[in-house]
Amino acid sequence: MTSLLILSRRYMFATVNIKNSRRLTLFQGKGLSRTYYASLKVSALHQKLWLLSLCQRTFHKCCGDRGLFGGGRDNAQKQQTLEDVAKSIRERECKRIVVMAGAGISTPSGIPDFRSPGSGLYDNLQQYNLPYAEAIFEINYFHHNPKPFFALAKELYPGNYLPNLTHYFIRLLHDKGQLLRMYTQNIDGLERMAGIPPKMLVEAHGTFATATCTVCRRDYKGEELHNDIMAGTVPNCPHCKGVIKPDIVFFGEELPQHFFLYLTDFPMADLLIVMGTSLEVEPFASLAGAVRGSVPRLLINRDLVGPFAWGPPRKNDVAELGDVVSGVKKLAEALGWMPELEALMAAQGQQASKEREE
């Protein structure tokens, strides 16, 4: 066990104990307002990133904007606006844009998110007789009983839903050569369907596009599982009869190696756009604080979240709150991109219709 000494609002100092140094499973500390949990295995380097995020949050609650020695920030600097961000993109001052996205960009396509009270997936899993809702994405429970996951997979499987304006906006960023990378928490595949190349995506929680046998570790293409999943049966490996699992990251599994591109992407980024996410799931959530302090951050979201809610204010932070699609449309209008965006959506829609007919 290791410990970290941090500032706290209630106490001058609080000690955070980290149980199990190779896997972040529990944070507890005297003076902390809550217990922090995570069950994804992460590298020692990412543990440091998460701990830094936790320290920043606790420090801000204690000291606000006063700084460690009471110094305030420079309030004379002009706060940026959505129009300022649009101007920087339009004039190509921002050419290495990183996008972070969560379930909120897919709910307009009809996919329920995970946490909305009453309508989120976790609130609607009673039919699967789980011991608790999150068990459907826990690897140990999957090994015990994979049927609930595959029943849910049938609902979420790529092809059941179509991308919306938000996905196509990110595709347009790529087409214009200004997207450095998109980091998504979503497993619905709508980014790929919108035409964003896989190399431009970091699917932090995995993908249905590939799959792996849980016994012999043989690799499969996602479409090889399609018939079984649509039929409501558990796909089995023809070589060893083991269960073939889509490469979705479950609680208790390693993050995909592609995730660690953040180590080079975020220091290079000249604009961070965060949209449709609660920034509650680690280690993804900590990435919002990984860009340089001089880099503008744009939040398009229903609510203030993460460092936009609890972090020290930055003059180059912009929050466009409300419906995500409306916020993205407002940005596209400020950019003068709506005609291109609508043309792209129409072309992709026609292509999708043609493929379904074939």
mmCIF file of C-alpha atoms in Angstrom:
data_model
loop_
_atom_site.group_PDB
_atom_site.id
_atom_site.type_symbol
_atom_site.label_atom_id
_atom_site.label_comp_id
_atom_site.label_asym_id
_atom_site.label_seq_id
_atom_site.Cartn_x
_atom_site.Cartn_y
_atom_site.Cartn_z
ATOM 1 C CA MET A 1 0.000 0.000 0.000
ATOM 2 C CA THR A 2 1.213 3.509 -0.795
ATOM 3 C CA SER A 3 -0.031 6.843 0.484
ATOM 4 C CA LEU A 4 -0.401 10.306 -0.954
ATOM 5 C CA LEU A 5 -0.589 13.472 1.114
ATOM 6 C CA ILE A 6 -3.049 16.017 -0.250
ATOM 7 C CA LEU A 7 -4.747 19.206 0.800
ATOM 8 C CA SER A 8 -8.367 19.014 1.860
ATOM 9 C CA ARG A 9 -11.147 21.519 2.501
ATOM 10 C CA ARG A 10 -11.977 20.072 5.887
ATOM 11 C CA TYR A 11 -8.497 19.229 7.094
ATOM 12 C CA MET A 12 -5.185 20.885 6.371
ATOM 13 C CA PHE A 13 -3.914 17.586 5.015
ATOM 14 C CA ALA A 14 -5.471 14.263 4.137
ATOM 15 C CA THR A 15 -3.749 10.982 3.458
ATOM 16 C CA VAL A 16 -5.066 8.924 0.572
ATOM 17 C CA ASN A 17 -4.313 5.225 0.785
ATOM 18 C CA ILE A 18 -4.030 3.249 -2.421
ATOM 19 C CA LYS A 19 -4.796 -0.419 -1.976
ATOM 20 C CA ASN A 20 -3.294 -2.730 -4.592
ATOM 21 C CA SER A 21 -0.722 -0.580 -6.397
ATOM 22 C CA ARG A 22 -1.017 -2.449 -9.719
ATOM 23 C CA ARG A 23 -4.761 -1.966 -9.939
ATOM 24 C CA LEU A 24 -6.574 1.130 -8.781
ATOM 25 C CA THR A 25 -9.407 -0.325 -6.770
ATOM 26 C CA LEU A 26 -9.970 1.959 -3.820
ATOM 27 C CA PHE A 27 -9.122 5.466 -2.676
ATOM 28 C CA GLN A 28 -9.956 6.431 0.872
ATOM 29 C CA GLY A 29 -8.749 9.380 2.867
ATOM 30 C CA LYS A 30 -9.543 11.288 6.003
ATOM 31 C CA GLY A 31 -10.933 14.648 4.959
ATOM 32 C CA LEU A 32 -12.149 13.510 1.551
ATOM 33 C CA SER A 33 -15.823 14.044 0.787
ATOM 34 C CA ARG A 34 -16.186 10.689 -0.977
ATOM 35 C CA THR A 35 -14.489 7.410 -1.745
ATOM 36 C CA TYR A 36 -13.059 7.057 -5.230
ATOM 37 C CA TYR A 37 -13.385 3.735 -6.992
ATOM 38 C CA ALA A 38 -12.090 2.322 -10.235
ATOM 39 C CA SER A 39 -11.756 -1.238 -11.411
ATOM 40 C CA LEU A 40 -9.808 -0.880 -14.649
ATOM 41 C CA LYS A 41 -6.205 -2.020 -14.597
ATOM 42 C CA VAL A 42 -3.939 0.840 -15.547
ATOM 43 C CA SER A 43 -0.240 1.551 -15.833
ATOM 44 C CA ALA A 44 1.780 3.182 -13.093
ATOM 45 C CA LEU A 45 2.105 6.240 -15.328
ATOM 46 C CA HIS A 46 -1.641 6.591 -15.627
ATOM 47 C CA GLN A 47 -2.034 6.124 -11.878
ATOM 48 C CA LYS A 48 0.043 9.308 -11.563
ATOM 49 C CA LEU A 49 -2.257 11.140 -13.988
ATOM 50 C CA TRP A 50 -5.338 10.090 -12.042
ATOM 51 C CA LEU A 51 -3.760 10.981 -8.703
ATOM 52 C CA LEU A 52 -2.832 14.401 -10.105
ATOM 53 C CA SER A 53 -6.460 14.897 -11.133
ATOM 54 C CA LEU A 54 -7.621 13.921 -7.642
ATOM 55 C CA CYS A 55 -5.112 16.305 -6.058
ATOM 56 C CA GLN A 56 -6.214 19.158 -8.334
ATOM 57 C CA ARG A 57 -9.875 18.588 -7.466
ATOM 58 C CA THR A 58 -9.239 18.486 -3.731
ATOM 59 C CA PHE A 59 -6.870 21.453 -3.866
ATOM 60 C CA HIS A 60 -9.414 23.567 -5.765
ATOM 61 C CA LYS A 61 -12.130 22.759 -3.217
ATOM 62 C CA CYS A 62 -9.768 23.925 -0.492
ATOM 63 C CA CYS A 63 -8.140 26.971 -2.063
ATOM 64 C CA GLY A 64 -10.404 27.950 -4.947
ATOM 65 C CA ASP A 65 -8.673 30.435 -7.240
ATOM 66 C CA ARG A 66 -6.403 31.892 -4.541
ATOM 67 C CA GLY A 67 -3.443 29.664 -5.301
ATOM 68 C CA LEU A 68 -1.282 27.907 -2.751
ATOM 69 C CA PHE A 69 0.105 31.183 -1.377
ATOM 70 C CA GLY A 70 -3.008 33.306 -1.861
ATOM 71 C CA GLY A 71 -2.200 34.682 -5.310
ATOM 72 C CA GLY A 72 -5.246 35.102 -7.519
ATOM 73 C CA ARG A 73 -5.464 34.545 -11.250
ATOM 74 C CA ASP A 74 -5.312 37.371 -13.763
ATOM 75 C CA ASN A 75 -8.946 38.386 -14.218
ATOM 76 C CA ALA A 76 -8.013 41.056 -16.755
ATOM 77 C CA GLN A 77 -7.628 38.461 -19.501
ATOM 78 C CA LYS A 78 -10.611 38.112 -21.806
ATOM 79 C CA GLN A 79 -12.726 34.981 -21.378
ATOM 80 C CA GLN A 80 -13.020 33.093 -24.649
ATOM 81 C CA THR A 81 -16.370 32.419 -26.319
ATOM 82 C CA LEU A 82 -17.743 29.852 -28.751
ATOM 83 C CA GLU A 83 -17.221 32.386 -31.541
ATOM 84 C CA ASP A 84 -13.541 32.681 -30.572
ATOM 85 C CA VAL A 85 -13.128 28.918 -30.786
ATOM 86 C CA ALA A 86 -14.924 28.852 -34.141
ATOM 87 C CA LYS A 87 -12.628 31.589 -35.473
ATOM 88 C CA SER A 88 -9.542 29.622 -34.395
ATOM 89 C CA ILE A 89 -10.811 26.513 -36.196
ATOM 90 C CA ARG A 90 -11.984 28.388 -39.296
ATOM 91 C CA GLU A 91 -8.666 30.235 -39.675
ATOM 92 C CA ARG A 92 -6.796 26.976 -39.043
ATOM 93 C CA GLU A 93 -5.068 28.235 -35.931
ATOM 94 C CA CYS A 94 -6.239 24.910 -34.484
ATOM 95 C CA LYS A 95 -4.996 22.027 -36.622
ATOM 96 C CA ARG A 96 -4.450 19.347 -33.983
ATOM 97 C CA ILE A 97 -7.884 19.021 -32.403
ATOM 98 C CA VAL A 98 -8.578 16.247 -29.901
ATOM 99 C CA VAL A 99 -12.210 15.289 -29.287
ATOM 100 C CA MET A 100 -13.382 13.444 -26.158
ATOM 101 C CA ALA A 101 -16.902 12.028 -26.363
ATOM 102 C CA GLY A 102 -19.285 9.939 -24.303
ATOM 103 C CA ALA A 103 -22.755 8.431 -24.519
ATOM 104 C CA GLY A 104 -24.388 11.861 -24.817
ATOM 105 C CA ILE A 105 -23.393 12.120 -28.484
ATOM 106 C CA SER A 106 -25.197 8.842 -29.258
ATOM 107 C CA THR A 107 -28.450 9.310 -27.350
ATOM 108 C CA PRO A 108 -29.834 11.526 -30.175
ATOM 109 C CA SER A 109 -29.431 8.459 -32.418
ATOM 110 C CA GLY A 110 -31.776 6.552 -30.096
ATOM 111 C CA ILE A 111 -29.163 4.716 -28.029
ATOM 112 C CA PRO A 112 -29.828 4.984 -24.282
ATOM 113 C CA ASP A 113 -26.918 6.178 -22.170
ATOM 114 C CA PHE A 114 -25.714 4.320 -19.112
ATOM 115 C CA ARG A 115 -26.485 6.590 -16.196
ATOM 116 C CA SER A 116 -29.527 8.801 -16.832
ATOM 117 C CA PRO A 117 -32.049 8.079 -14.038
ATOM 118 C CA GLY A 118 -35.011 6.120 -15.340
ATOM 119 C CA SER A 119 -33.806 5.818 -18.941
ATOM 120 C CA GLY A 120 -30.148 4.794 -18.679
ATOM 121 C CA LEU A 121 -29.056 1.242 -19.449
ATOM 122 C CA TYR A 122 -28.093 0.580 -15.841
ATOM 123 C CA ASP A 123 -31.639 1.418 -14.761
ATOM 124 C CA ASN A 124 -33.164 -0.932 -17.337
ATOM 125 C CA LEU A 125 -31.222 -4.136 -16.774
ATOM 126 C CA GLN A 126 -33.567 -5.789 -14.269
ATOM 127 C CA GLN A 127 -34.808 -8.180 -16.961
ATOM 128 C CA TYR A 128 -31.421 -9.907 -16.955
ATOM 129 C CA ASN A 129 -31.601 -10.901 -13.256
ATOM 130 C CA LEU A 130 -28.176 -9.468 -12.495
ATOM 131 C CA PRO A 131 -26.847 -9.311 -8.929
ATOM 132 C CA TYR A 132 -26.288 -5.586 -9.620
ATOM 133 C CA ALA A 133 -26.467 -3.582 -12.839
ATOM 134 C CA GLU A 134 -22.729 -3.066 -13.394
ATOM 135 C CA ALA A 135 -22.176 -6.849 -13.349
ATOM 136 C CA ILE A 136 -23.139 -7.004 -17.012
ATOM 137 C CA PHE A 137 -19.789 -5.333 -17.791
ATOM 138 C CA GLU A 138 -17.656 -7.179 -15.211
ATOM 139 C CA ILE A 139 -15.310 -9.768 -16.665
ATOM 140 C CA ASN A 140 -15.679 -12.240 -13.781
ATOM 141 C CA TYR A 141 -19.459 -12.206 -14.107
ATOM 142 C CA PHE A 142 -19.152 -12.587 -17.894
ATOM 143 C CA HIS A 143 -17.095 -15.763 -17.414
ATOM 144 C CA HIS A 144 -19.783 -17.012 -15.026
ATOM 145 C CA ASN A 145 -22.751 -16.068 -17.235
ATOM 146 C CA PRO A 146 -22.203 -14.403 -20.642
ATOM 147 C CA LYS A 147 -25.882 -14.513 -21.687
ATOM 148 C CA PRO A 148 -26.936 -11.115 -20.212
ATOM 149 C CA PHE A 149 -24.111 -9.314 -22.020
ATOM 150 C CA PHE A 150 -24.995 -10.874 -25.373
ATOM 151 C CA ALA A 151 -28.659 -10.008 -24.869
ATOM 152 C CA LEU A 152 -27.584 -6.388 -24.376
ATOM 153 C CA ALA A 153 -25.111 -6.663 -27.267
ATOM 154 C CA LYS A 154 -27.991 -7.525 -29.591
ATOM 155 C CA GLU A 155 -29.568 -4.159 -28.707
ATOM 156 C CA LEU A 156 -26.331 -2.148 -28.993
ATOM 157 C CA TYR A 157 -24.835 -3.942 -31.987
ATOM 158 C CA PRO A 158 -23.524 -1.645 -34.750
ATOM 159 C CA GLY A 159 -26.036 -1.233 -37.540
ATOM 160 C CA ASN A 160 -29.090 -0.900 -35.298
ATOM 161 C CA TYR A 161 -28.626 2.875 -35.119
ATOM 162 C CA LEU A 162 -27.328 5.622 -37.389
ATOM 163 C CA PRO A 163 -24.835 8.448 -36.728
ATOM 164 C CA ASN A 164 -26.180 11.926 -36.093
ATOM 165 C CA LEU A 165 -24.958 15.462 -36.811
ATOM 166 C CA THR A 166 -22.396 15.306 -34.001
ATOM 167 C CA HIS A 167 -20.613 12.268 -35.476
ATOM 168 C CA TYR A 168 -20.557 13.859 -38.904
ATOM 169 C CA PHE A 169 -19.162 17.099 -37.507
ATOM 170 C CA ILE A 170 -16.187 15.159 -36.163
ATOM 171 C CA ARG A 171 -15.883 13.424 -39.545
ATOM 172 C CA LEU A 172 -15.788 16.878 -41.166
ATOM 173 C CA LEU A 173 -12.962 17.914 -38.831
ATOM 174 C CA HIS A 174 -11.071 14.878 -40.099
ATOM 175 C CA ASP A 175 -11.864 15.621 -43.744
ATOM 176 C CA LYS A 176 -10.457 19.120 -43.278
ATOM 177 C CA GLY A 177 -7.257 17.711 -41.775
ATOM 178 C CA GLN A 178 -7.803 19.261 -38.353
ATOM 179 C CA LEU A 179 -8.649 16.195 -36.244
ATOM 180 C CA LEU A 180 -5.673 14.796 -34.370
ATOM 181 C CA ARG A 181 -7.680 12.047 -32.661
ATOM 182 C CA MET A 182 -11.101 11.241 -31.280
ATOM 183 C CA TYR A 183 -11.250 9.547 -27.878
ATOM 184 C CA THR A 184 -14.624 7.912 -27.381
ATOM 185 C CA GLN A 185 -16.188 6.020 -24.500
ATOM 186 C CA ASN A 186 -18.841 4.609 -26.810
ATOM 187 C CA ILE A 187 -19.035 1.025 -28.046
ATOM 188 C CA ASP A 188 -21.820 1.603 -30.582
ATOM 189 C CA GLY A 189 -19.535 2.035 -33.597
ATOM 190 C CA LEU A 190 -21.290 5.179 -34.822
ATOM 191 C CA GLU A 191 -17.974 6.983 -35.267
ATOM 192 C CA ARG A 192 -16.833 4.338 -37.759
ATOM 193 C CA MET A 193 -20.224 4.401 -39.488
ATOM 194 C CA ALA A 194 -19.851 8.170 -39.939
ATOM 195 C CA GLY A 195 -16.638 7.523 -41.855
ATOM 196 C CA ILE A 196 -14.034 8.419 -39.232
ATOM 197 C CA PRO A 197 -11.066 6.088 -39.955
ATOM 198 C CA PRO A 198 -10.180 3.608 -37.179
ATOM 199 C CA LYS A 199 -6.637 5.047 -36.973
ATOM 200 C CA MET A 200 -8.169 8.392 -35.931
ATOM 201 C CA LEU A 201 -10.159 6.740 -33.142
ATOM 202 C CA VAL A 202 -9.225 5.678 -29.640
ATOM 203 C CA GLU A 203 -12.143 3.523 -28.527
ATOM 204 C CA ALA A 204 -11.287 3.691 -24.850
ATOM 205 C CA HIS A 205 -13.907 1.148 -23.814
ATOM 206 C CA GLY A 206 -13.377 -1.158 -26.763
ATOM 207 C CA THR A 207 -15.221 -2.053 -29.937
ATOM 208 C CA PHE A 208 -17.504 -4.622 -31.551
ATOM 209 C CA ALA A 209 -15.355 -4.455 -34.697
ATOM 210 C CA THR A 210 -13.039 -7.200 -33.423
ATOM 211 C CA ALA A 211 -13.414 -10.104 -31.006
ATOM 212 C CA THR A 212 -11.264 -12.643 -29.163
ATOM 213 C CA CYS A 213 -11.830 -16.168 -27.916
ATOM 214 C CA THR A 214 -11.675 -16.130 -24.117
ATOM 215 C CA VAL A 215 -9.937 -19.531 -24.063
ATOM 216 C CA CYS A 216 -7.526 -19.930 -26.992
ATOM 217 C CA ARG A 217 -7.224 -16.147 -27.634
ATOM 218 C CA ARG A 218 -7.838 -16.555 -31.368
ATOM 219 C CA ASP A 219 -8.790 -13.283 -33.083
ATOM 220 C CA TYR A 220 -12.055 -12.804 -34.973
ATOM 221 C CA LYS A 221 -13.668 -10.060 -36.998
ATOM 222 C CA GLY A 222 -16.747 -8.554 -35.414
ATOM 223 C CA GLU A 223 -18.986 -9.512 -38.326
ATOM 224 C CA GLU A 224 -18.203 -13.201 -37.674
ATOM 225 C CA LEU A 225 -20.258 -12.891 -34.480
ATOM 226 C CA HIS A 226 -23.148 -11.040 -36.104
ATOM 227 C CA ASN A 227 -25.450 -13.994 -36.826
ATOM 228 C CA ASP A 228 -25.053 -15.524 -33.357
ATOM 229 C CA ILE A 229 -25.623 -12.213 -31.586
ATOM 230 C CA MET A 230 -28.684 -11.360 -33.671
ATOM 231 C CA ALA A 231 -30.053 -14.865 -33.021
ATOM 232 C CA GLY A 232 -29.633 -14.343 -29.271
ATOM 233 C CA THR A 233 -27.052 -17.099 -28.850
ATOM 234 C CA VAL A 234 -23.597 -17.018 -27.279
ATOM 235 C CA PRO A 235 -20.891 -17.271 -29.993
ATOM 236 C CA ASN A 236 -18.422 -20.105 -29.469
ATOM 237 C CA CYS A 237 -14.982 -20.640 -30.950
ATOM 238 C CA PRO A 238 -15.053 -23.479 -33.545
ATOM 239 C CA HIS A 239 -11.509 -24.463 -32.533
ATOM 240 C CA CYS A 240 -11.781 -24.790 -28.744
ATOM 241 C CA LYS A 241 -15.496 -24.143 -28.015
ATOM 242 C CA GLY A 242 -14.611 -21.214 -25.792
ATOM 243 C CA VAL A 243 -16.826 -18.103 -25.690
ATOM 244 C CA ILE A 244 -15.896 -15.474 -28.272
ATOM 245 C CA LYS A 245 -16.102 -12.051 -26.639
ATOM 246 C CA PRO A 246 -16.259 -8.766 -28.564
ATOM 247 C CA ASP A 247 -13.264 -6.593 -27.716
ATOM 248 C CA ILE A 248 -15.302 -4.437 -25.334
ATOM 249 C CA VAL A 249 -13.313 -3.385 -22.253
ATOM 250 C CA PHE A 250 -14.979 -4.827 -19.161
ATOM 251 C CA PHE A 251 -14.361 -3.762 -15.587
ATOM 252 C CA GLY A 252 -11.336 -5.777 -14.534
ATOM 253 C CA GLU A 253 -9.702 -5.843 -17.982
ATOM 254 C CA GLU A 254 -6.686 -4.047 -19.390
ATOM 255 C CA LEU A 255 -7.259 -0.883 -21.373
ATOM 256 C CA PRO A 256 -6.549 -1.193 -25.110
ATOM 257 C CA GLN A 257 -2.972 -0.273 -25.960
ATOM 258 C CA HIS A 258 -4.265 2.335 -28.396
ATOM 259 C CA PHE A 259 -5.558 4.287 -25.383
ATOM 260 C CA PHE A 260 -2.013 5.256 -24.437
ATOM 261 C CA LEU A 261 -1.671 7.391 -27.539
ATOM 262 C CA TYR A 262 -2.877 10.115 -25.168
ATOM 263 C CA LEU A 263 0.719 10.342 -23.947
ATOM 264 C CA THR A 264 1.667 11.987 -27.244
ATOM 265 C CA ASP A 265 -1.700 13.288 -28.499
ATOM 266 C CA PHE A 266 -2.658 15.501 -25.576
ATOM 267 C CA PRO A 267 0.658 17.390 -25.285
ATOM 268 C CA MET A 268 0.415 18.095 -29.050
ATOM 269 C CA ALA A 269 -3.234 19.192 -29.056
ATOM 270 C CA ASP A 270 -4.053 22.835 -29.801
ATOM 271 C CA LEU A 271 -7.781 22.474 -29.000
ATOM 272 C CA LEU A 272 -9.724 20.003 -26.847
ATOM 273 C CA ILE A 273 -13.442 19.482 -27.478
ATOM 274 C CA VAL A 274 -15.325 17.516 -24.810
ATOM 275 C CA MET A 275 -18.893 16.506 -25.588
ATOM 276 C CA GLY A 276 -21.677 14.313 -24.281
ATOM 277 C CA THR A 277 -19.911 12.846 -21.255
ATOM 278 C CA SER A 278 -20.279 12.883 -17.489
ATOM 279 C CA LEU A 279 -16.480 12.540 -17.059
ATOM 280 C CA GLU A 280 -17.112 10.143 -14.189
ATOM 281 C CA VAL A 281 -15.374 6.991 -15.421
ATOM 282 C CA GLU A 282 -11.636 6.780 -14.879
ATOM 283 C CA PRO A 283 -9.106 6.778 -16.359
ATOM 284 C CA PHE A 284 -10.866 8.404 -19.345
ATOM 285 C CA ALA A 285 -12.138 11.320 -17.240
ATOM 286 C CA SER A 286 -8.649 12.472 -16.257
ATOM 287 C CA LEU A 287 -7.694 13.102 -19.876
ATOM 288 C CA ALA A 288 -9.645 16.386 -19.835
ATOM 289 C CA GLY A 289 -6.864 17.785 -17.653
ATOM 290 C CA ALA A 290 -4.006 16.390 -19.749
ATOM 291 C CA VAL A 291 -3.735 19.211 -22.318
ATOM 292 C CA ARG A 292 -1.391 22.144 -21.797
ATOM 293 C CA GLY A 293 -2.776 25.035 -19.746
ATOM 294 C CA SER A 294 -2.630 27.363 -22.748
ATOM 295 C CA VAL A 295 -4.845 25.096 -24.878
ATOM 296 C CA PRO A 296 -8.516 26.102 -25.285
ATOM 297 C CA ARG A 297 -11.044 23.566 -24.037
ATOM 298 C CA LEU A 298 -14.613 23.547 -25.367
ATOM 299 C CA LEU A 299 -17.309 21.658 -23.461
ATOM 300 C CA ILE A 300 -20.535 20.878 -25.352
ATOM 301 C CA ASN A 301 -22.641 19.097 -22.792
ATOM 302 C CA ARG A 302 -25.841 19.025 -20.803
ATOM 303 C CA ASP A 303 -24.028 19.994 -17.583
ATOM 304 C CA LEU A 304 -20.690 21.248 -16.351
ATOM 305 C CA VAL A 305 -18.522 18.216 -15.637
ATOM 306 C CA GLY A 306 -14.983 17.306 -14.600
ATOM 307 C CA PRO A 307 -12.509 20.192 -14.470
ATOM 308 C CA PHE A 308 -15.119 22.512 -16.013
ATOM 309 C CA ALA A 309 -17.176 22.024 -12.829
ATOM 310 C CA TRP A 310 -14.555 21.791 -10.105
ATOM 311 C CA GLY A 311 -11.265 22.946 -11.644
ATOM 312 C CA PRO A 312 -9.753 26.419 -11.456
ATOM 313 C CA PRO A 313 -11.321 28.607 -14.166
ATOM 314 C CA ARG A 314 -9.296 29.045 -17.343
ATOM 315 C CA LYS A 315 -9.789 32.066 -19.596
ATOM 316 C CA ASN A 316 -9.678 29.736 -22.605
ATOM 317 C CA ASP A 317 -12.364 27.329 -21.323
ATOM 318 C CA VAL A 318 -15.725 27.603 -23.091
ATOM 319 C CA ALA A 319 -18.901 25.773 -22.024
ATOM 320 C CA GLU A 320 -21.878 25.433 -24.375
ATOM 321 C CA LEU A 321 -24.516 23.840 -22.149
ATOM 322 C CA GLY A 322 -27.727 22.142 -23.197
ATOM 323 C CA ASP A 323 -28.605 19.677 -25.940
ATOM 324 C CA VAL A 324 -25.397 18.321 -27.479
ATOM 325 C CA VAL A 325 -26.591 18.270 -31.094
ATOM 326 C CA SER A 326 -27.847 21.855 -30.755
ATOM 327 C CA GLY A 327 -24.482 22.911 -29.338
ATOM 328 C CA VAL A 328 -22.560 21.243 -32.168
ATOM 329 C CA LYS A 329 -24.918 22.785 -34.713
ATOM 330 C CA LYS A 330 -24.294 26.207 -33.174
ATOM 331 C CA LEU A 331 -20.534 25.659 -33.544
ATOM 332 C CA ALA A 332 -20.951 24.488 -37.146
ATOM 333 C CA GLU A 333 -23.022 27.584 -37.932
ATOM 334 C CA ALA A 334 -20.374 29.836 -36.370
ATOM 335 C CA LEU A 335 -17.814 28.096 -38.581
ATOM 336 C CA GLY A 336 -19.961 28.478 -41.696
ATOM 337 C CA TRP A 337 -19.823 24.698 -42.182
ATOM 338 C CA MET A 338 -23.537 23.820 -42.107
ATOM 339 C CA PRO A 339 -23.916 23.449 -45.919
ATOM 340 C CA GLU A 340 -20.942 21.050 -46.018
ATOM 341 C CA LEU A 341 -22.191 19.181 -42.967
ATOM 342 C CA GLU A 342 -25.678 18.739 -44.384
ATOM 343 C CA ALA A 343 -24.255 17.586 -47.727
ATOM 344 C CA LEU A 344 -22.026 15.052 -45.978
ATOM 345 C CA MET A 345 -24.940 13.700 -43.930
ATOM 346 C CA ALA A 346 -27.133 13.404 -47.037
ATOM 347 C CA ALA A 347 -24.404 11.568 -48.988
ATOM 348 C CA GLN A 348 -23.704 9.151 -46.144
ATOM 349 C CA GLY A 349 -27.419 8.571 -45.651
ATOM 350 C CA GLN A 350 -27.854 7.653 -49.304
ATOM 351 C CA GLN A 351 -24.861 5.311 -49.135
ATOM 352 C CA ALA A 352 -26.257 3.604 -46.006
ATOM 353 C CA SER A 353 -29.652 3.146 -47.695
ATOM 354 C CA LYS A 354 -27.998 1.617 -50.750
ATOM 355 C CA GLU A 355 -25.987 -0.814 -48.599
ATOM 356 C CA ARG A 356 -29.132 -1.919 -46.711
ATOM 357 C CA GLU A 357 -30.915 -2.597 -50.029
ATOM 358 C CA GLU A 358 -28.012 -4.721 -51.219
#
